[in-house]
């Protein structure tokens, strides 16, 4: 492990700031998930409590765009690896969505409930200013809309804000997932009617809750789980949802499983016990390994590749940096194309007898190569 060596370095930045910014691309190249990242940057400010990683995977199509996650990973290497995997996913998400953007992601290693202070955010805003020509960020797990607004007041490369932006992108992400669920049902069963369909939602954050609202309104029967038990009780009262534990939600007998929390939930350990015919949710990196999709295919479970179905939020945030300015109607029209893209992936996967994520990856890479 190289964490101690990286964190021990204190290269000089300026005389009036306690922030240290260092390019650690070469050192990080040994980590799982590196995948030829263009640039990996470490920001360290001991005085203000900041340890942050910005991973820029690919800028062939444009500036990298991806949210900032605030999460207390067990160790530094784990935080970097998380940033790498998320950054890579953003590259393919932007490419397959037809956006003139590259992929990037940031992880602040901190507890969002106890460590997130104005001083920490000030230090991170300084770090963002160092990469404003190559990276644009937005909110993610652990970062609120208010946090994004705070950062936007201090550096221009923050999107998805109420200050000069379009606000919280969660509802747009949820809309794309909702349409994607219907597309998956249509492909697998011949009907996209949600009436009476049992759908399990793992995670009731902003996106999961918005998705629950849409599914319930369309007549679906919901099964929910979240580490916040009060949130589940709210869902029971609002939607008549059935509450199950976070340990069993993946293995509940449902028509559709919608992972809407953290990634890595689909693996060789969990896939054999899934009782859903479809997996279609908003979480990034749902597969622990890219190869795990083959196990889903072998079990006859239709998988909607995460970076295709959850691209609605990115489409909305990306519209803020359009030359002609933000246009909500154009965003909605673009999100409405997600089912078409998924349908093409599902059909091609059947024709080629390949896992759906292999088809999605090939489509994304073809777009990047085309430039």
mmCIF file of N, CA and C in Angstrom, residues 241-301:
data_model
loop_
_atom_site.group_PDB
_atom_site.id
_atom_site.type_symbol
_atom_site.label_atom_id
_atom_site.label_comp_id
_atom_site.label_asym_id
_atom_site.label_seq_id
_atom_site.Cartn_x
_atom_site.Cartn_y
_atom_site.Cartn_z
ATOM 1 N N UNK A 241 -45.817 1.096 1.512
ATOM 2 C CA UNK A 241 -44.691 0.203 1.231
ATOM 3 C C UNK A 241 -44.499 -0.834 2.321
ATOM 4 N N UNK A 242 -44.043 -1.995 1.907
ATOM 5 C CA UNK A 242 -43.651 -3.052 2.834
ATOM 6 C C UNK A 242 -42.197 -2.806 3.237
ATOM 7 N N UNK A 243 -41.917 -2.868 4.527
ATOM 8 C CA UNK A 243 -40.566 -2.624 5.019
ATOM 9 C C UNK A 243 -39.863 -3.952 5.287
ATOM 10 N N UNK A 244 -38.637 -4.079 4.762
ATOM 11 C CA UNK A 244 -37.803 -5.239 5.074
ATOM 12 C C UNK A 244 -36.443 -4.720 5.527
ATOM 13 N N UNK A 245 -35.613 -5.591 6.035
ATOM 14 C CA UNK A 245 -34.313 -5.160 6.542
ATOM 15 C C UNK A 245 -33.331 -4.922 5.393
ATOM 16 N N UNK A 246 -32.291 -4.154 5.683
ATOM 17 C CA UNK A 246 -31.251 -3.918 4.684
ATOM 18 C C UNK A 246 -30.508 -5.203 4.344
ATOM 19 N N UNK A 247 -30.562 -6.178 5.218
ATOM 20 C CA UNK A 247 -29.886 -7.459 4.976
ATOM 21 C C UNK A 247 -30.655 -8.363 4.012
ATOM 22 N N UNK A 248 -31.976 -8.135 3.913
ATOM 23 C CA UNK A 248 -32.803 -9.041 3.102
ATOM 24 C C UNK A 248 -33.388 -8.405 1.848
ATOM 25 N N UNK A 249 -33.265 -7.087 1.686
ATOM 26 C CA UNK A 249 -33.918 -6.412 0.567
ATOM 27 C C UNK A 249 -33.484 -6.974 -0.785
ATOM 28 N N UNK A 250 -32.223 -7.344 -0.912
ATOM 29 C CA UNK A 250 -31.742 -7.865 -2.197
ATOM 30 C C UNK A 250 -32.371 -9.200 -2.560
ATOM 31 N N UNK A 251 -32.811 -9.922 -1.545
ATOM 32 C CA UNK A 251 -33.256 -11.298 -1.759
ATOM 33 C C UNK A 251 -34.772 -11.453 -1.623
ATOM 34 N N UNK A 252 -35.478 -10.337 -1.667
ATOM 35 C CA UNK A 252 -36.935 -10.357 -1.603
ATOM 36 C C UNK A 252 -37.501 -10.759 -2.964
ATOM 37 N N UNK A 253 -38.582 -11.508 -2.939
ATOM 38 C CA UNK A 253 -39.199 -11.958 -4.191
ATOM 39 C C UNK A 253 -40.007 -10.819 -4.803
ATOM 40 N N UNK A 254 -39.490 -10.267 -5.897
ATOM 41 C CA UNK A 254 -40.107 -9.109 -6.549
ATOM 42 C C UNK A 254 -39.956 -9.233 -8.062
ATOM 43 N N UNK A 255 -40.673 -8.363 -8.757
ATOM 44 C CA UNK A 255 -40.506 -8.300 -10.214
ATOM 45 C C UNK A 255 -39.240 -7.536 -10.580
ATOM 46 N N UNK A 256 -38.988 -6.462 -9.830
ATOM 47 C CA UNK A 256 -37.849 -5.597 -10.128
ATOM 48 C C UNK A 256 -37.107 -5.258 -8.836
ATOM 49 N N UNK A 257 -35.795 -5.363 -8.874
ATOM 50 C CA UNK A 257 -34.939 -4.906 -7.779
ATOM 51 C C UNK A 257 -34.279 -3.612 -8.234
ATOM 52 N N UNK A 258 -34.456 -2.548 -7.441
ATOM 53 C CA UNK A 258 -33.889 -1.246 -7.789
ATOM 54 C C UNK A 258 -32.861 -0.828 -6.741
ATOM 55 N N UNK A 259 -31.577 -1.138 -6.950
ATOM 56 C CA UNK A 259 -30.541 -0.669 -6.026
ATOM 57 C C UNK A 259 -30.369 0.846 -6.155
ATOM 58 N N UNK A 260 -30.613 1.561 -5.078
ATOM 59 C CA UNK A 260 -30.532 3.023 -5.113
ATOM 60 C C UNK A 260 -29.671 3.562 -3.966
ATOM 61 N N UNK A 261 -28.741 2.735 -3.489
ATOM 62 C CA UNK A 261 -27.855 3.171 -2.409
ATOM 63 C C UNK A 261 -26.422 3.161 -2.942
ATOM 64 N N UNK A 262 -25.497 2.608 -2.195
ATOM 65 C CA UNK A 262 -24.114 2.530 -2.643
ATOM 66 C C UNK A 262 -23.926 1.353 -3.594
ATOM 67 N N UNK A 263 -22.770 1.298 -4.249
ATOM 68 C CA UNK A 263 -22.531 0.287 -5.263
ATOM 69 C C UNK A 263 -21.989 -1.020 -4.714
ATOM 70 N N UNK A 264 -21.648 -1.912 -5.655
ATOM 71 C CA UNK A 264 -21.036 -3.184 -5.310
ATOM 72 C C UNK A 264 -21.968 -4.212 -4.715
ATOM 73 N N UNK A 265 -23.292 -4.054 -4.886
ATOM 74 C CA UNK A 265 -24.245 -4.967 -4.243
ATOM 75 C C UNK A 265 -24.482 -6.234 -5.061
ATOM 76 N N UNK A 266 -24.090 -6.228 -6.330
ATOM 77 C CA UNK A 266 -24.288 -7.391 -7.191
ATOM 78 C C UNK A 266 -22.953 -8.107 -7.357
ATOM 79 N N UNK A 267 -22.840 -9.281 -6.769
ATOM 80 C CA UNK A 267 -21.571 -9.996 -6.778
ATOM 81 C C UNK A 267 -21.812 -11.498 -6.811
ATOM 82 N N UNK A 268 -20.721 -12.247 -6.846
ATOM 83 C CA UNK A 268 -20.840 -13.709 -6.841
ATOM 84 C C UNK A 268 -21.468 -14.220 -5.549
ATOM 85 N N UNK A 269 -21.459 -13.392 -4.509
ATOM 86 C CA UNK A 269 -22.063 -13.787 -3.240
ATOM 87 C C UNK A 269 -23.572 -13.526 -3.210
ATOM 88 N N UNK A 270 -24.020 -12.465 -3.870
ATOM 89 C CA UNK A 270 -25.442 -12.087 -3.790
ATOM 90 C C UNK A 270 -26.273 -12.560 -4.977
ATOM 91 N N UNK A 271 -25.687 -12.567 -6.156
ATOM 92 C CA UNK A 271 -26.458 -12.872 -7.368
ATOM 93 C C UNK A 271 -27.149 -14.235 -7.316
ATOM 94 N N UNK A 272 -26.510 -15.294 -6.786
ATOM 95 C CA UNK A 272 -27.198 -16.601 -6.758
ATOM 96 C C UNK A 272 -28.497 -16.609 -5.967
ATOM 97 N N UNK A 273 -28.668 -15.663 -5.048
ATOM 98 C CA UNK A 273 -29.850 -15.658 -4.187
ATOM 99 C C UNK A 273 -30.874 -14.579 -4.549
ATOM 100 N N UNK A 274 -30.644 -13.851 -5.630
ATOM 101 C CA UNK A 274 -31.612 -12.833 -6.049
ATOM 102 C C UNK A 274 -32.914 -13.502 -6.466
ATOM 103 N N UNK A 275 -34.016 -12.837 -6.151
ATOM 104 C CA UNK A 275 -35.336 -13.367 -6.523
ATOM 105 C C UNK A 275 -36.118 -12.339 -7.349
ATOM 106 N N UNK A 276 -35.395 -11.576 -8.132
ATOM 107 C CA UNK A 276 -36.005 -10.584 -9.020
ATOM 108 C C UNK A 276 -35.710 -10.959 -10.460
ATOM 109 N N UNK A 277 -36.647 -10.685 -11.355
ATOM 110 C CA UNK A 277 -36.428 -10.965 -12.770
ATOM 111 C C UNK A 277 -35.670 -9.862 -13.465
ATOM 112 N N UNK A 278 -35.657 -8.670 -12.827
ATOM 113 C CA UNK A 278 -35.017 -7.492 -13.421
ATOM 114 C C UNK A 278 -34.254 -6.746 -12.338
ATOM 115 N N UNK A 279 -33.079 -6.238 -12.681
ATOM 116 C CA UNK A 279 -32.347 -5.315 -11.805
ATOM 117 C C UNK A 279 -32.245 -3.997 -12.545
ATOM 118 N N UNK A 280 -32.842 -2.949 -11.972
ATOM 119 C CA UNK A 280 -32.854 -1.633 -12.621
ATOM 120 C C UNK A 280 -32.950 -0.570 -11.539
ATOM 121 N N UNK A 281 -31.825 0.061 -11.236
ATOM 122 C CA UNK A 281 -31.813 1.049 -10.167
ATOM 123 C C UNK A 281 -30.869 2.192 -10.449
ATOM 124 N N UNK A 282 -30.778 3.122 -9.494
ATOM 125 C CA UNK A 282 -30.021 4.356 -9.702
ATOM 126 C C UNK A 282 -28.592 4.314 -9.188
ATOM 127 N N UNK A 283 -28.241 3.339 -8.349
ATOM 128 C CA UNK A 283 -26.907 3.315 -7.752
ATOM 129 C C UNK A 283 -25.823 3.197 -8.817
ATOM 130 N N UNK A 284 -24.701 3.848 -8.574
ATOM 131 C CA UNK A 284 -23.549 3.705 -9.453
ATOM 132 C C UNK A 284 -22.789 2.435 -9.092
ATOM 133 N N UNK A 285 -22.153 1.825 -10.096
ATOM 134 C CA UNK A 285 -21.298 0.655 -9.871
ATOM 135 C C UNK A 285 -22.013 -0.448 -9.087
ATOM 136 N N UNK A 286 -23.193 -0.815 -9.533
ATOM 137 C CA UNK A 286 -23.966 -1.857 -8.851
ATOM 138 C C UNK A 286 -23.245 -3.203 -8.884
ATOM 139 N N UNK A 287 -22.523 -3.461 -9.957
ATOM 140 C CA UNK A 287 -21.754 -4.692 -10.068
ATOM 141 C C UNK A 287 -20.445 -4.550 -9.300
ATOM 142 N N UNK A 288 -20.138 -5.523 -8.460
ATOM 143 C CA UNK A 288 -18.852 -5.485 -7.764
ATOM 144 C C UNK A 288 -17.719 -5.589 -8.774
ATOM 145 N N UNK A 289 -17.925 -6.448 -9.775
ATOM 146 C CA UNK A 289 -16.974 -6.590 -10.873
ATOM 147 C C UNK A 289 -17.755 -6.562 -12.181
ATOM 148 N N UNK A 290 -17.158 -6.021 -13.209
ATOM 149 C CA UNK A 290 -17.804 -5.977 -14.514
ATOM 150 C C UNK A 290 -18.245 -7.372 -14.949
ATOM 151 N N UNK A 291 -17.431 -8.375 -14.620
ATOM 152 C CA UNK A 291 -17.701 -9.751 -15.051
ATOM 153 C C UNK A 291 -18.921 -10.360 -14.365
ATOM 154 N N UNK A 292 -19.372 -9.764 -13.256
ATOM 155 C CA UNK A 292 -20.501 -10.339 -12.523
ATOM 156 C C UNK A 292 -21.812 -10.282 -13.308
ATOM 157 N N UNK A 293 -21.871 -9.447 -14.326
ATOM 158 C CA UNK A 293 -23.091 -9.383 -15.142
ATOM 159 C C UNK A 293 -23.362 -10.697 -15.843
ATOM 160 N N UNK A 294 -22.308 -11.465 -16.106
ATOM 161 C CA UNK A 294 -22.498 -12.760 -16.773
ATOM 162 C C UNK A 294 -23.326 -13.695 -15.902
ATOM 163 N N UNK A 295 -23.151 -13.596 -14.572
ATOM 164 C CA UNK A 295 -23.927 -14.435 -13.659
ATOM 165 C C UNK A 295 -25.402 -14.037 -13.678
ATOM 166 N N UNK A 296 -25.677 -12.759 -13.828
ATOM 167 C CA UNK A 296 -27.067 -12.310 -13.958
ATOM 168 C C UNK A 296 -27.681 -12.883 -15.231
ATOM 169 N N UNK A 297 -26.939 -12.824 -16.314
ATOM 170 C CA UNK A 297 -27.421 -13.357 -17.586
ATOM 171 C C UNK A 297 -27.709 -14.857 -17.479
ATOM 172 N N UNK A 298 -26.804 -15.580 -16.840
ATOM 173 C CA UNK A 298 -26.976 -17.025 -16.698
ATOM 174 C C UNK A 298 -28.234 -17.371 -15.909
ATOM 175 N N UNK A 299 -28.618 -16.498 -14.977
ATOM 176 C CA UNK A 299 -29.814 -16.753 -14.178
ATOM 177 C C UNK A 299 -31.075 -16.199 -14.846
ATOM 178 N N UNK A 300 -30.927 -15.597 -16.007
ATOM 179 C CA UNK A 300 -32.094 -15.053 -16.705
ATOM 180 C C UNK A 300 -32.587 -13.751 -16.125
ATOM 181 N N UNK A 301 -31.726 -13.050 -15.390
ATOM 182 C CA UNK A 301 -32.093 -11.754 -14.797
ATOM 183 C C UNK A 301 -31.668 -10.645 -15.743
#
